[in-house]
XYZ file of C-alpha atoms in Angstrom:
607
model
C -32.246 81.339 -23.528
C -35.281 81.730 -25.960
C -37.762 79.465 -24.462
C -36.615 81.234 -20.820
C -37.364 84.563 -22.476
C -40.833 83.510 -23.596
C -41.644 81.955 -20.841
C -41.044 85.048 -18.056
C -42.854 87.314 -21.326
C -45.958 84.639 -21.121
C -46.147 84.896 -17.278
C -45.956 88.514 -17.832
C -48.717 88.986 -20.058
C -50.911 86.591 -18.105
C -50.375 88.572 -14.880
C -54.363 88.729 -14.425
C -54.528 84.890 -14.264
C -51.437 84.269 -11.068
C -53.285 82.314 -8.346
C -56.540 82.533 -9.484
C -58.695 79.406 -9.058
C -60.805 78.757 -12.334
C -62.085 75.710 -13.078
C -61.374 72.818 -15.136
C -57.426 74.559 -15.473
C -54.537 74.758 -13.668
C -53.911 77.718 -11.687
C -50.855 79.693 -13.349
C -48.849 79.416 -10.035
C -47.470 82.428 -7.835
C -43.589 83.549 -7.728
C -42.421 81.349 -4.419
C -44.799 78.890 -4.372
C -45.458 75.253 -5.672
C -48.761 73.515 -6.787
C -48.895 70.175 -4.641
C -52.356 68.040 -3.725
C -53.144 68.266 -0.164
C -54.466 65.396 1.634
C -55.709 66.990 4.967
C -57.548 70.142 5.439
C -57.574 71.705 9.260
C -59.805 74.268 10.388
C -58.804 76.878 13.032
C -60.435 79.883 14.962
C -58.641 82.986 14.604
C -57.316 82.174 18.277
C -55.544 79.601 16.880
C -57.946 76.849 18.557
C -58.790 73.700 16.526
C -61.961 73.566 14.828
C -62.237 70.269 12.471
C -60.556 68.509 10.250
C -61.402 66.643 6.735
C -59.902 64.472 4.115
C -59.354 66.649 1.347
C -60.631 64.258 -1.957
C -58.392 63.372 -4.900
C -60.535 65.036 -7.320
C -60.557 68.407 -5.900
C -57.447 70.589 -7.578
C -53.993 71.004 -6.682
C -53.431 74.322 -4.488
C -49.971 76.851 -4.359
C -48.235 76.575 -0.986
C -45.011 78.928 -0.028
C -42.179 77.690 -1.150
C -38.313 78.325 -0.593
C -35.819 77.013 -2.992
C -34.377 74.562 -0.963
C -38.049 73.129 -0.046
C -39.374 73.025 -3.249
C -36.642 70.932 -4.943
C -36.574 68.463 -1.538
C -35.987 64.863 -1.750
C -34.444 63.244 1.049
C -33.045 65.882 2.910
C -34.524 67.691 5.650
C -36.280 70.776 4.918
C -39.593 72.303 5.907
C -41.945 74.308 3.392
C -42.996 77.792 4.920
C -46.992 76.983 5.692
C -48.314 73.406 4.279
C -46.627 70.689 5.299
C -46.136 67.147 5.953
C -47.245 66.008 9.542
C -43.749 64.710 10.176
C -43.047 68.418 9.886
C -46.160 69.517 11.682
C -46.483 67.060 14.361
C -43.418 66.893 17.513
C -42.249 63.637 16.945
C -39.557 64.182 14.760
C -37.660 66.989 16.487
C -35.734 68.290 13.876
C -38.287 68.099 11.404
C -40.556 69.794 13.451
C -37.968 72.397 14.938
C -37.130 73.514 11.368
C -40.935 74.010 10.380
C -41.177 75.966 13.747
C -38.576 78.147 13.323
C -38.882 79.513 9.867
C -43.117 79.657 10.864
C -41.706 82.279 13.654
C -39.306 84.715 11.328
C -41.957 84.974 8.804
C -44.525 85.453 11.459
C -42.512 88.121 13.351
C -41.408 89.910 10.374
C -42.717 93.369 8.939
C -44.037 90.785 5.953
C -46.118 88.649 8.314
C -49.998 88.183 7.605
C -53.056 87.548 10.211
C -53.404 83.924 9.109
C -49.813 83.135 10.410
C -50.311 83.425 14.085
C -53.227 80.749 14.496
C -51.462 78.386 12.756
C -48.174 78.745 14.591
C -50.223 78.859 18.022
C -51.902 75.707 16.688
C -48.691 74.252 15.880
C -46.937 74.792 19.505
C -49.878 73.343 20.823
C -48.705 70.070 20.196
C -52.295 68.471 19.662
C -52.077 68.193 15.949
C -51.974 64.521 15.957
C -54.564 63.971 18.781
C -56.553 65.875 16.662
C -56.443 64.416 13.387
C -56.989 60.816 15.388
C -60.496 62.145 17.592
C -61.427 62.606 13.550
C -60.563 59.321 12.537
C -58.418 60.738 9.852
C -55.551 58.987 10.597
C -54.245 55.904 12.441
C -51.289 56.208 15.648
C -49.236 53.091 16.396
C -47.996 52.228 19.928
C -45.350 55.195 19.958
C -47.961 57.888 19.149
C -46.455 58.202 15.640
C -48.955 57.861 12.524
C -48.542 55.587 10.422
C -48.523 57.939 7.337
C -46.644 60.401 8.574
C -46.212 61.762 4.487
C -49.844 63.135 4.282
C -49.976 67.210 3.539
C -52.089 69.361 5.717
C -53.682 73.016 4.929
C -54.788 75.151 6.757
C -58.236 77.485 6.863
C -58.357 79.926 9.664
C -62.147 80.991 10.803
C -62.968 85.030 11.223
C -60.278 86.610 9.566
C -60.952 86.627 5.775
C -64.004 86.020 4.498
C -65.421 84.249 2.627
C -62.783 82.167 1.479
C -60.796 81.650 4.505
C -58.328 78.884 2.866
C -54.572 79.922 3.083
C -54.257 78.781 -0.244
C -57.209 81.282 -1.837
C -55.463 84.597 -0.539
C -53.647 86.563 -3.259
C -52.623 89.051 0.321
C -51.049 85.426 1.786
C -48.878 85.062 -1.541
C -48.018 88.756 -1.514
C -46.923 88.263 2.047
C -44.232 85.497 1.394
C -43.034 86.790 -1.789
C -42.271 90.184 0.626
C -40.858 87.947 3.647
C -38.438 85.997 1.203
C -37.458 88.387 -1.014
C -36.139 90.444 1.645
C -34.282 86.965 3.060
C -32.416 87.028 -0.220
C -31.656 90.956 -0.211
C -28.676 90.139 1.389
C -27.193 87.703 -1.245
C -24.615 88.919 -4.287
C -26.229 89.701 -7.451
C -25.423 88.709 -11.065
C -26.117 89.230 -14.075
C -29.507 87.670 -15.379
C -28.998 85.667 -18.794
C -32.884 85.509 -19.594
C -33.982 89.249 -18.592
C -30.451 91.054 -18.609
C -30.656 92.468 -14.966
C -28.258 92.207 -11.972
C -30.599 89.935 -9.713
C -30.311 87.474 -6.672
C -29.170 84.198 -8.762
C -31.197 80.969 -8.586
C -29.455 78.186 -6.439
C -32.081 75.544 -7.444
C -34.633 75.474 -9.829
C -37.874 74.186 -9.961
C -39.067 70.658 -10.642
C -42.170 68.946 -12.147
C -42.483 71.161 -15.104
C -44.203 68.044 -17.173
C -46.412 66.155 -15.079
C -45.772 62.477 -17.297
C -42.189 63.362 -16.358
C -42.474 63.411 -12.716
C -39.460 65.443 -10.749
C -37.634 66.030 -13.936
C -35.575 69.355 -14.132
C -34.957 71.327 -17.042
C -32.006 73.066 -15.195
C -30.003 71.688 -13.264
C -26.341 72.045 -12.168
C -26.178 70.421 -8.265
C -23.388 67.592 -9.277
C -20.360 68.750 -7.802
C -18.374 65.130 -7.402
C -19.623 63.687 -10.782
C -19.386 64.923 -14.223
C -21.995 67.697 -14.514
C -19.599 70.451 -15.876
C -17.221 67.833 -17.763
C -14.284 70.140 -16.909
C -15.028 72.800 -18.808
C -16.071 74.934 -15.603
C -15.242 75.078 -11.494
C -18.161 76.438 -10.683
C -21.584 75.722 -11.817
C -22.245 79.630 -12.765
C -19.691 79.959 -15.020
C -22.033 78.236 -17.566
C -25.100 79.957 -17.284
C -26.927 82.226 -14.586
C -30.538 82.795 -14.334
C -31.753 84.922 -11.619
C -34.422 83.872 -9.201
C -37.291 85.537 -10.063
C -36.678 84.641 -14.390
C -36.182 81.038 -12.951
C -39.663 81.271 -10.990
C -41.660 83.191 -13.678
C -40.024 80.942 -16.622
C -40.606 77.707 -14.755
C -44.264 78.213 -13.454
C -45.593 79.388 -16.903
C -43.865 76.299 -18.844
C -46.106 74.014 -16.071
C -49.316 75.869 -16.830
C -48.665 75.889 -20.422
C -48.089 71.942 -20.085
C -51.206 71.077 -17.535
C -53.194 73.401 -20.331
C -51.663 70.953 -23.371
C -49.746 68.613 -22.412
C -52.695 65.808 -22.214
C -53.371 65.902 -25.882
C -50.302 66.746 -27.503
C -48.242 63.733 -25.537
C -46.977 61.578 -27.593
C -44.654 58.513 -26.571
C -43.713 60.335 -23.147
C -42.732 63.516 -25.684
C -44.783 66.870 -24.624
C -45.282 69.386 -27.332
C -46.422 72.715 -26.735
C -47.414 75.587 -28.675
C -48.829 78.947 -28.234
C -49.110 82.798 -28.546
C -46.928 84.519 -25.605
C -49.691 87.446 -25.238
C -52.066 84.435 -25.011
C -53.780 85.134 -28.573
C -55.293 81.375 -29.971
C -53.170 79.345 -31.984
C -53.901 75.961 -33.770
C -51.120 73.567 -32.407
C -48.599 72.198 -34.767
C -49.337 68.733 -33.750
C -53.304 69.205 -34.541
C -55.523 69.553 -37.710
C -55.315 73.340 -39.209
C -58.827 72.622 -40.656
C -62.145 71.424 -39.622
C -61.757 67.864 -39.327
C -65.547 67.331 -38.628
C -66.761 69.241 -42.269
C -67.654 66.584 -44.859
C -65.971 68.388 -47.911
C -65.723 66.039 -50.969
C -64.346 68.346 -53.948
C -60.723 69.443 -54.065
C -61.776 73.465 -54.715
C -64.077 73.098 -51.594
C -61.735 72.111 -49.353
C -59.036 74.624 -50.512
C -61.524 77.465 -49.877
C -62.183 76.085 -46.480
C -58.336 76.338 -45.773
C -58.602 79.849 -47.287
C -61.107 80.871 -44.661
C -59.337 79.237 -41.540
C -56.547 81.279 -42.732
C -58.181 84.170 -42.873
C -59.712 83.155 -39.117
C -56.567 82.738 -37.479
C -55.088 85.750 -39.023
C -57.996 88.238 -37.446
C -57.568 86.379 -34.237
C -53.557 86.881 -34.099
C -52.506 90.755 -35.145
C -49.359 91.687 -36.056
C -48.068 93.350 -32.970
C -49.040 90.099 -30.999
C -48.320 87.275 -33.855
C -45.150 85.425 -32.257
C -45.453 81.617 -31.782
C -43.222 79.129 -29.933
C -43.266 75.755 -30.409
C -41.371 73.352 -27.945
C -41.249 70.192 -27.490
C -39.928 68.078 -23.672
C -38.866 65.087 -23.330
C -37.648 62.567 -20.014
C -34.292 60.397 -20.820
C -34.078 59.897 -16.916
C -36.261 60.821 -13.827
C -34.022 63.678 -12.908
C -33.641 65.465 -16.281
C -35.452 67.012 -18.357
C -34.681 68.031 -22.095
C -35.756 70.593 -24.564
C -35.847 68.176 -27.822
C -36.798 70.600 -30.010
C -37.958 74.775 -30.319
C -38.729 77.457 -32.754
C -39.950 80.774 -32.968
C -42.140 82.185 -36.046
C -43.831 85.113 -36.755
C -47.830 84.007 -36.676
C -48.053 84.966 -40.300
C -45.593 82.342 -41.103
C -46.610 79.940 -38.620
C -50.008 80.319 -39.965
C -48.477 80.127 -43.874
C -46.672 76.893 -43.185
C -49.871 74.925 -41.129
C -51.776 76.105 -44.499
C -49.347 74.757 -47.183
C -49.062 71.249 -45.171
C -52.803 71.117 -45.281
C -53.417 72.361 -48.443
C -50.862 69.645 -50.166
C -50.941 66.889 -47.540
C -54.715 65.453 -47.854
C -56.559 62.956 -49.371
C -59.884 60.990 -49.189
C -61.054 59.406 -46.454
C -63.655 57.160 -45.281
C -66.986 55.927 -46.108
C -68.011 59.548 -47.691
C -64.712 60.278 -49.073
C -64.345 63.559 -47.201
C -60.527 65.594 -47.971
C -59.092 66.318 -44.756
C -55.107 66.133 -43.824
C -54.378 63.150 -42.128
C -53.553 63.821 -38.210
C -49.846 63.776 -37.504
C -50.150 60.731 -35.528
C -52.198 58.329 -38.080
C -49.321 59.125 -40.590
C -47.098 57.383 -37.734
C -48.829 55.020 -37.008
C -50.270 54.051 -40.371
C -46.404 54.132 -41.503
C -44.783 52.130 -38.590
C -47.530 51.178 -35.991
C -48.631 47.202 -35.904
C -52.132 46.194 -36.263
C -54.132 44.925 -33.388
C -57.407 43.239 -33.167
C -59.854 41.811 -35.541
C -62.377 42.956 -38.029
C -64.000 46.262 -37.036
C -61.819 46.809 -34.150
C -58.494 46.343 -35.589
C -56.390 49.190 -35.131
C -52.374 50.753 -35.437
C -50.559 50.806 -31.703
C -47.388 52.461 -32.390
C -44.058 51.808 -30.454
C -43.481 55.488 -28.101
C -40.158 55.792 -29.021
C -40.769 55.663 -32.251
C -43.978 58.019 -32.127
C -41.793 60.568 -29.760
C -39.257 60.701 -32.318
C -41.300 60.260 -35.516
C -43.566 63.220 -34.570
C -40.963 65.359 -33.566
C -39.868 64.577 -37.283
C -43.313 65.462 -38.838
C -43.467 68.529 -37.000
C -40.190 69.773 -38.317
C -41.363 69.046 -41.742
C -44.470 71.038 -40.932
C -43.047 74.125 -39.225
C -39.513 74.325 -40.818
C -40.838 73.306 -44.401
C -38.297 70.693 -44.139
C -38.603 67.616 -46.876
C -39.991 64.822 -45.665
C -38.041 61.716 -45.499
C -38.081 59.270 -47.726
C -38.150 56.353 -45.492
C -41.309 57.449 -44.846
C -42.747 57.857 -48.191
C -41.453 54.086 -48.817
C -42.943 52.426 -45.152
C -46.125 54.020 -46.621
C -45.823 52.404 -49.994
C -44.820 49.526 -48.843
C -47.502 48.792 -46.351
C -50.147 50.292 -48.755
C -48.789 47.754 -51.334
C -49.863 44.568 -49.076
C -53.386 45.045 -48.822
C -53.242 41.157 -47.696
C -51.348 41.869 -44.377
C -54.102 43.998 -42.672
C -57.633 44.090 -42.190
C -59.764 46.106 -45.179
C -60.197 49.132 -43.200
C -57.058 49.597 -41.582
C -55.687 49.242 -45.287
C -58.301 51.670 -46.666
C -56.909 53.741 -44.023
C -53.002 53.467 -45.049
C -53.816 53.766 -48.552
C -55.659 57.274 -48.527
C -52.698 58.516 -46.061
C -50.230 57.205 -47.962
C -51.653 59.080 -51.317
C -51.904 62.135 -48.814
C -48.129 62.159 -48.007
C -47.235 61.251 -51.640
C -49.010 64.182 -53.022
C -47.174 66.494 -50.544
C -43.621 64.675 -51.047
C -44.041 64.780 -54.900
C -45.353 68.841 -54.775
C -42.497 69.481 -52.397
C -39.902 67.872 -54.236
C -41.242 68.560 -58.048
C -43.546 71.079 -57.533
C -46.185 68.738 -58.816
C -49.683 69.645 -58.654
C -52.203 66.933 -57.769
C -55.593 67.994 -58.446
C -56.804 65.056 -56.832
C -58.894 64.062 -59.823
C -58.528 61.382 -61.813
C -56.181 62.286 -65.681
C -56.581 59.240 -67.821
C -53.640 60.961 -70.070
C -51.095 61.958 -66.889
C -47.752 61.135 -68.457
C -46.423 58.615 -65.344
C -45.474 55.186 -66.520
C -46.127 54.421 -62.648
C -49.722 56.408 -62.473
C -51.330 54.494 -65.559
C -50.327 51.136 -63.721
C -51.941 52.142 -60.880
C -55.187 52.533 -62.837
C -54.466 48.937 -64.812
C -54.813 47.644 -61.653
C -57.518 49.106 -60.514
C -59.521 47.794 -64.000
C -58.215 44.340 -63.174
C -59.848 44.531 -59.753
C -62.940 46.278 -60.597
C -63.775 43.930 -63.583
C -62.792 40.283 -61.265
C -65.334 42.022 -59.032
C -68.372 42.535 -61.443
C -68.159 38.839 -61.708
C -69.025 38.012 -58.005
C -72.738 36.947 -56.619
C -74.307 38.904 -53.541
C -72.330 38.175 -50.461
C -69.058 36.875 -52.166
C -66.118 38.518 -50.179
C -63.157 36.820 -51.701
C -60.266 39.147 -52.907
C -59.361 39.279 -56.331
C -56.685 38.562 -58.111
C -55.530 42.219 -58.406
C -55.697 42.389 -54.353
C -53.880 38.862 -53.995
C -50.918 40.154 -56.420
C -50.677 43.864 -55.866
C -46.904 43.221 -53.876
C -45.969 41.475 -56.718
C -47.288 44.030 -59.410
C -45.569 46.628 -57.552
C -42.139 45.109 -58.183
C -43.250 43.049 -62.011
C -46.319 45.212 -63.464
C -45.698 43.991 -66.988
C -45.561 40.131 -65.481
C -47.940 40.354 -62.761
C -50.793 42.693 -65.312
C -50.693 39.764 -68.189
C -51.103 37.083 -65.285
C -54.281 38.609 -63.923
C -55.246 39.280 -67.479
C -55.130 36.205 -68.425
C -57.236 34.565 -65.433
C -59.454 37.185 -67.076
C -60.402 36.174 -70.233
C -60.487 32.588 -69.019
C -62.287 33.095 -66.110
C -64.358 36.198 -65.545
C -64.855 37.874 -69.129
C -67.396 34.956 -70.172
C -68.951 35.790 -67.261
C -69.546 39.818 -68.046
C -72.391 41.161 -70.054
C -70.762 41.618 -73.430
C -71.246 45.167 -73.007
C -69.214 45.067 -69.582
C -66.829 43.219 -71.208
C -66.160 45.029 -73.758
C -65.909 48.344 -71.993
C -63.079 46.781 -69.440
C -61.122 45.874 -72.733
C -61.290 48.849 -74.043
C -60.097 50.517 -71.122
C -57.350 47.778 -70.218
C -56.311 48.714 -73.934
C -56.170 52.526 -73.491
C -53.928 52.858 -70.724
C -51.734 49.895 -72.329
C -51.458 51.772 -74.785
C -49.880 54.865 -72.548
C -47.881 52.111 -70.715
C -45.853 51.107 -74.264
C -45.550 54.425 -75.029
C -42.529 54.279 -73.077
C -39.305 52.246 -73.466
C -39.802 48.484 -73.424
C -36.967 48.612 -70.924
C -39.524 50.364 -68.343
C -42.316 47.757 -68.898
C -41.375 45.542 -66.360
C -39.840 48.212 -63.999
C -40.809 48.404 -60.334
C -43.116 51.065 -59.914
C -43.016 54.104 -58.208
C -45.178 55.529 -55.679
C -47.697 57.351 -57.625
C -49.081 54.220 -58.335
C -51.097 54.356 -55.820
C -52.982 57.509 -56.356
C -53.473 55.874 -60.308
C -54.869 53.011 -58.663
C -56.909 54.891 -55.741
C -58.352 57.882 -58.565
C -59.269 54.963 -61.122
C -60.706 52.549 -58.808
C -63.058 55.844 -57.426
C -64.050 56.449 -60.789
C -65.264 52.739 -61.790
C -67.269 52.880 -58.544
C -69.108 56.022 -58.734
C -69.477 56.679 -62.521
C -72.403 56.359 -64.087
C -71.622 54.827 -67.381
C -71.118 51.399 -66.251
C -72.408 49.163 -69.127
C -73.620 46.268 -66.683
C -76.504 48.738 -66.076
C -78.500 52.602 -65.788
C -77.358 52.332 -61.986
C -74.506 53.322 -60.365
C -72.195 50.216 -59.989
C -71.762 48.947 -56.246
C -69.401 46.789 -54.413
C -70.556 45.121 -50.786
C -66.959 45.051 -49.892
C -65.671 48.197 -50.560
C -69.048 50.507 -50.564
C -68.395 48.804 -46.408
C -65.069 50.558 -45.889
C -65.799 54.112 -47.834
C-alpha cells in the first residue's frame, strides 16, 4: 500500500492546488469528480431559459465534472453522470437514459446539499428543447427520427446571473463542495471497513477510478469486478477479503497519481512504460530517468565536471530539507487495455536519492561530441546505443529502439541507478560489441556508441573493482587490454597522416578493429606490416620515427605479460586505451609532422 499512502499524502499536501485552473497543467482533480473534454458548451439564464450554445475546441483543457462511482468507471452499461453529460443522457429520446440523468439531477437538486446552478439546468433539461436547440445553432445534425447523429458528444453547462464572473459549472470550487456533500451523505448509509491505505473505518470503494495514465487509456490499477472468471484464483469469495481501500483513499490516491502523470508522464514515457518521480510535499526533484547535471555546460576537464556535480548536489540538497526529503519513484505499465500495473517502486530518503543520482553521474560519463564536453550519457542513448538499430543516412542516421525493449531496459537502468544495483553484463558486452564494429554504422552514430560505451565501462569497472578512471590518458596503466587499445589507436592515427586533403577512406585499424578485438597480437603485426610497406615511406622521417617509437613502447608493456595473453581477446577497457590515445595524438602538440596541432577532416567532423 506504499504508493496508495503517498499518493492520498501528495493530494494532501497539495490541497491549495484541487480544482484550480492554471495553465499549461492539469488541474489536480476534486474528490467525486473526473477530468473529461467537453465538446458542447450551453449557456442558460438563471431562469433556466436557453441562451446559446458553442463548440467547445479541442485545444481548450479538460474540465472536472461530478462523478459517482458507478458513472465514472462506465462502459456499456447505463448510467448517467450527476451534471455533464452525453446528449443521449440529456436529450428525451432515449427514455431510460434520460430518466436516469433526470432523476439523480432531482435528489441532488432537492437535497440540503443542492447549489443555485442546479435548478436552471434541470428546468432546462425538462424542457425538452435541448436538441432543437443545439440544431437552430448548427451544432449538430438530426436524422429523420429527430435523433442526432452523434448522440456521444458531452455538454456543459454555464448558467448567466448567478456567479460571477466565471459562471462555468466546472470553475466553482462551491459546485464541487456541493456534490462531495450530496454524495457523501448517499453513502452514509453504507457499512464501513477498515481502510488499508489510511487505517480508518470508512465507506469502502466499490469501483475505482480509471485513466490514471493517459498512453494507457481506461486502464485500472485496481480492480476486482470479475466474479465468473478467475480474478481471485480461489484464494478468496469475496473480492474484499484481499484488500479494502476506502472511498475517499481510493479518490485522493487515484486523482493525484493522474496529475502526477499529465505533469510527467510526456517525457519520462518510454516504450508505453510511465515513470514518475517526485517529492510528496511537492519540494523539486531531478527525475531518475533525467540528467542529474547540466547537460547544456561545455565542461572538458574531469575535476571541472566533478565540482559541477558537487554544486548540483549541494542545490538539490537546499531545495529538499530534511523534514520534507522523501522521494518515490514508480514506474506504470499497460499489458492489456483494462489493467494497469505497478512495474516497479521505491522509496528513499532525498539525501540518498540525491547520493545515488550523484555517484551514477560522477562514475558514468565520458566525452562527447565535437568539443568533447563530460556529461553522463541520458538513460535512453545507453539503450538505444546498446540495442537500438540505425536508421537513415549520413547526418541523419540515428538509433530507433524496439519499446519493449526500451520499457524493460530502462526500468533496468533505473534500478541500477536508484538501488545501486550492478549493471548487467549483457550490457557492458552489446556496448563493446557494437563499439568494436565501427564498419556497421555511420561515423557519428559510432562516435556516439563509443564515448557511451567508455561511459558505462568506467562505471561497471569502478562498481565492480573499485577502479578509478581519471579519464586521462596513463601510458604505464598496467591492463594488457588498455595498452592495445592505444596500439590501435597509433596504427590508425599514423595510416591517417599519410592521406591527401579530402581522402575519407578508413584505415586499416578501422577496417580490422572486430578482428583485433578477438586476435590483437595477429591483427596488430598485420596492420603493422601494411605499415612499413605502405605508409611509413610516406611519413616525414621525423613522423615516422616518433610512431615507432611509440608502437615500440606500449609493445613493450604488451610482452610484459605472458606470451600466452598476447593473442588473447581483449577486454573492454580497450576501448577507453584506444579512445584516451587516439585524443591525445589529435590534440597534442608535439606532433613531429609539424609546430601545429595535427588535424584529421574525418574525425575533427564528428568531435
Amino acid at each position: 500500500m506504499g504508493l496508495l499512502q503517498k499518493a492520498v499524502e501528495t493530494y494532501d499536501a497539495h490541497s491549495q492546488l484541487i480544482g484550480k485552473e492554471i495553465e499549461g497543467h492539469q488541474m489536480l482533480v476534486p474528490v467525486s469528480h473526473i477530468l473529461t473534454g467537453a465538446d458542447l458548451e450551453i449557456t442558460l439564464e438563471r431562469d433556466g431559459r436557453f441562451s446559446s450554445a458553442r463548440l467547445v475546441d479541442k485545444k481548450e483543457p479538460k474540465i472536472p465534472i461530478p462523478a459517482t462511482e458507478e458513472s465514472a468507471g462506465r462502459t456499456s452499461g447505463d448510467c448517467a453522470h450527476p451534471l455533464c453529460d452525453k446528449l443521449c443522457y440529456l436529450a428525451p429520446y432515449n427514455q431510460k437514459k434520460h430518466r436516469l440523468y433526470v432523476e439523480q439531477l432531482t435528489r441532488w437538486a432537492e437535497s440540503a446539499c443542492s447549489h443555485p446552478m442546479l435548478l436552471p439546468i434541470l428546468t432546462y433539461i425538462e424542457g425538452g428543447t435541448i436538441l432543437a436547440d443545439l440544431s437552430d445553432c448548427g451544432l449538430i445534425t438530426l436524422n429523420n427520427k429527430g435523433i442526432p447523429t452523434q448522440d456521444g458528444l458531452l455538454v456543459r453547462w454555464r448558467v448567466h446571473g448567478i456567479v460571477t464572473p466565471k459562471d462555468g459549472c466546472w470553475q466553482q470550487q462551491s459546485l464541487f463542495e456541493a456534490f462531495q456533500n450530496w454524495y457523501a451523505s448517499c453513502q452514509s448509509g453504507r457499512e464501513k471497513n477498515l481502510c488499508m491505505v489510511t487505517g480508518e473505518d470508512t465507506v469502502p470503494a466499490k469501483q475505482h477510478p480509471k485513466g490514471i495514465i493517459p498512453i494507457n487509456g481506461s486502464a485500472k490499477l485496481i480492480s476486482a469486478n470479475d466474479q465468473s472468471g478467475f480474478t481471485f484464483r480461489g484464494r478468496f469469495t469475496e473480492e474484499s477479503q484481499a484488500a479494502t481501500v476506502g472511498y475517499l483513499a481510493s479518490q485522493k490516491a487515484h486523482s493525484a497519481l493522474r496529475w502526477l502523470a499529465a505533469e510527467q508522464g510526456a517525457s519520462a514515457s518510454f516504450g508505453g512504460r510511465v515513470f514518475l518521480c517526485w517529492n510528496p510535499q511537492g519540494r523539486r526533484v531531478c527525475h531518475a530517468a533525467g540528467p542529474f547535471g547540466d547537460p547544456s555546460k561545455v565542461i572538458a576537464k574531469p575535476s571541472d565536471y566533478r565540482q559541477e556535480l558537487r554544486s548540483m548536489l549541494m542545490g538539490y540538497r537546499s531545495e529538499l530539507p530534511e523534514q520534507d526529503s522523501g522521494v518515490v519513484i514508480a514506474a506504470f505499465d499497460a499489458a492489456t487495455t483494462g489493467r494497469l500495473s505497478l512495474t516497479y517502486y521505491n522509496e528513499l530518503m532525498g539525501s540518498d536519492y540525491l547520493k545515488r543520482l550523484h555517484h551514477w553521474d560522477n562514475h558514468c560519463c565520458w566525452f562527447f561530441g565535437r568539443d568533447h564536453k563530460i556529461q553522463s550519457p541520458p538513460l535512453w542513448k545507453i539503450i538505444s546505443c546498446a540495442y537500438g538499430t540505425q536508421i537513415g543516412q549520413g547526418r541523419d542516421a540515428k538509433f530507433k529502439t524496439d519499446g519493449k525493449v526500451m520499457a524493460q531496459q530502462m526500468q533496468a537502468l533505473i534500478s541500477c541507478r536508484v538501488d545501486g544495483a550492478p549493471l548487467p553484463f549483457s550490457l557492458i558486452k552489446a556496448l563493446v560489441n557494437r563499439a568494436s564494429s565501427p564498419q556497421a554504422y555511420e561515423v557519428s552514430v559510432w562516435e556516439s556508441i563509443l564515448s557511451t560505451a567508455c561511459a558505462v565501462i568506467q562505471k561497471y569497472r569502478y562498481d565492480r573493482y573499485q577502479e578509478e578512471c581519471d579519464m586521462d590518458l596513463n601510458p604505464e596503466k598496467a591492463d594488457r587490454s588498455y595498452q592495445y587499445g592505444r596500439l590501435l589507436a597509433v596504427l590508425e592515427k599514423a595510416e591517417r597522416d599519410t592521406y591527401s586533403n579530402g581522402e575519407t577512406r578508413e584505415p586499416n585499424a578501422i577496417r580490422m578493429q572486430s578482428v583485433f578485438s578477438r586476435r590483437p597480437l595477429y591483427a596488430a603485426k598485420i596492420m603493422e606490416d601494411q605499415l612499413e610497406r605502405a605508409y611509413f615511406p610516406r611519413l616525414s622521417p621525423g613522423s615516422r620515427s616518433y610512431y615507432k617509437k611509440l608502437i615500440g613502447e606500449i609493445m613493450e608493456q604488451i610482452y610484459a605479460y605472458p606470451k600466452s595473453q598476447w593473442n588473447a581477446p581483449l577486454g573492454e577497457t580497450y576501448l577507453m586505451g584506444y579512445y584516451l590515445q587516439r585524443n591525445e595524438l589529435y590534440k597534442s602538440k608535439k606532433n613531429p609532422k609539424s609546430e601545429e596541432e595535427p588535424s584529421d577532416e574525418r574525425f575533427a567532423e564528428q568531435n
